[in-house]
């Protein structure tokens, strides 16, 4: 299974469901730290993807 096999609606559904499940288990401070972590994680993935795209051209 690969993320590219999912439709955009499926990806939104999975992300939302996961966020709700995690959000119910953590307190506000823990959620803030986790959200900041995933923001940094996503930003780094975007940098890697952009560099790969440029290298393929």
PDB file of C-alpha atoms in Angstrom:
ATOM      1  CA  UNK A   1       0.000   0.000   0.000  1.00  0.00           C
ATOM      2  CA  UNK A   2       1.276   3.432  -0.957  1.00  0.00           C
ATOM      3  CA  UNK A   3      -0.087   6.887  -0.180  1.00  0.00           C
ATOM      4  CA  UNK A   4      -0.279   7.595  -3.905  1.00  0.00           C
ATOM      5  CA  UNK A   5      -2.877   4.806  -4.157  1.00  0.00           C
ATOM      6  CA  UNK A   6      -5.322   6.816  -2.013  1.00  0.00           C
ATOM      7  CA  UNK A   7      -7.652   9.440  -3.443  1.00  0.00           C
ATOM      8  CA  UNK A   8      -7.433  12.966  -2.065  1.00  0.00           C
ATOM      9  CA  UNK A   9     -10.693  12.394  -0.183  1.00  0.00           C
ATOM     10  CA  UNK A  10      -9.322   9.201   1.375  1.00  0.00           C
ATOM     11  CA  UNK A  11      -6.154  10.986   2.487  1.00  0.00           C
ATOM     12  CA  UNK A  12      -8.186  13.784   4.074  1.00  0.00           C
ATOM     13  CA  UNK A  13     -10.354  11.217   5.841  1.00  0.00           C
ATOM     14  CA  UNK A  14      -7.378   9.277   7.188  1.00  0.00           C
ATOM     15  CA  UNK A  15      -5.614  12.441   8.364  1.00  0.00           C
ATOM     16  CA  UNK A  16      -8.753  13.776  10.039  1.00  0.00           C
ATOM     17  CA  UNK A  17      -9.540  10.478  11.738  1.00  0.00           C
ATOM     18  CA  UNK A  18      -5.994  10.150  13.029  1.00  0.00           C
ATOM     19  CA  UNK A  19      -5.970  13.736  14.314  1.00  0.00           C
ATOM     20  CA  UNK A  20      -9.259  13.210  16.138  1.00  0.00           C
ATOM     21  CA  UNK A  21      -8.071   9.945  17.703  1.00  0.00           C
ATOM     22  CA  UNK A  22      -4.773  11.466  18.858  1.00  0.00           C
ATOM     23  CA  UNK A  23      -6.480  14.668  19.986  1.00  0.00           C
ATOM     24  CA  UNK A  24      -8.717  12.750  22.354  1.00  0.00           C
ATOM     25  CA  UNK A  25      -5.745  11.111  24.099  1.00  0.00           C
ATOM     26  CA  UNK A  26      -3.367  14.051  24.678  1.00  0.00           C
ATOM     27  CA  UNK A  27      -3.629  17.231  26.717  1.00  0.00           C
ATOM     28  CA  UNK A  28      -3.333  20.700  25.154  1.00  0.00           C
ATOM     29  CA  UNK A  29       0.409  21.066  25.800  1.00  0.00           C
ATOM     30  CA  UNK A  30       1.194  17.641  24.352  1.00  0.00           C
ATOM     31  CA  UNK A  31      -0.949  18.399  21.315  1.00  0.00           C
ATOM     32  CA  UNK A  32       0.868  21.696  20.758  1.00  0.00           C
ATOM     33  CA  UNK A  33       4.265  19.982  20.821  1.00  0.00           C
ATOM     34  CA  UNK A  34       3.085  17.188  18.533  1.00  0.00           C
ATOM     35  CA  UNK A  35       1.549  19.677  16.094  1.00  0.00           C
ATOM     36  CA  UNK A  36       4.786  21.694  16.009  1.00  0.00           C
ATOM     37  CA  UNK A  37       6.758  18.501  15.405  1.00  0.00           C
ATOM     38  CA  UNK A  38       4.570  17.434  12.483  1.00  0.00           C
ATOM     39  CA  UNK A  39       4.696  20.947  11.029  1.00  0.00           C
ATOM     40  CA  UNK A  40       8.505  20.791  11.032  1.00  0.00           C
ATOM     41  CA  UNK A  41       8.376  17.232   9.673  1.00  0.00           C
ATOM     42  CA  UNK A  42       6.071  18.269   6.816  1.00  0.00           C
ATOM     43  CA  UNK A  43       8.187  21.324   6.006  1.00  0.00           C
ATOM     44  CA  UNK A  44      11.277  19.134   5.741  1.00  0.00           C
ATOM     45  CA  UNK A  45       9.455  16.673   3.489  1.00  0.00           C
ATOM     46  CA  UNK A  46       8.452  19.599   1.255  1.00  0.00           C
ATOM     47  CA  UNK A  47      12.086  20.711   1.002  1.00  0.00           C
ATOM     48  CA  UNK A  48      13.196  17.186   0.090  1.00  0.00           C
ATOM     49  CA  UNK A  49      10.429  16.880  -2.521  1.00  0.00           C
ATOM     50  CA  UNK A  50      11.302  20.259  -4.054  1.00  0.00           C
ATOM     51  CA  UNK A  51      14.983  19.341  -4.291  1.00  0.00           C
ATOM     52  CA  UNK A  52      14.173  15.973  -5.883  1.00  0.00           C
ATOM     53  CA  UNK A  53      11.901  17.692  -8.382  1.00  0.00           C
ATOM     54  CA  UNK A  54      14.640  20.148  -9.345  1.00  0.00           C
ATOM     55  CA  UNK A  55      17.214  17.368  -9.672  1.00  0.00           C
ATOM     56  CA  UNK A  56      14.927  15.423 -12.028  1.00  0.00           C
ATOM     57  CA  UNK A  57      14.735  18.334 -14.489  1.00  0.00           C
TER      58      UNK A  57
END
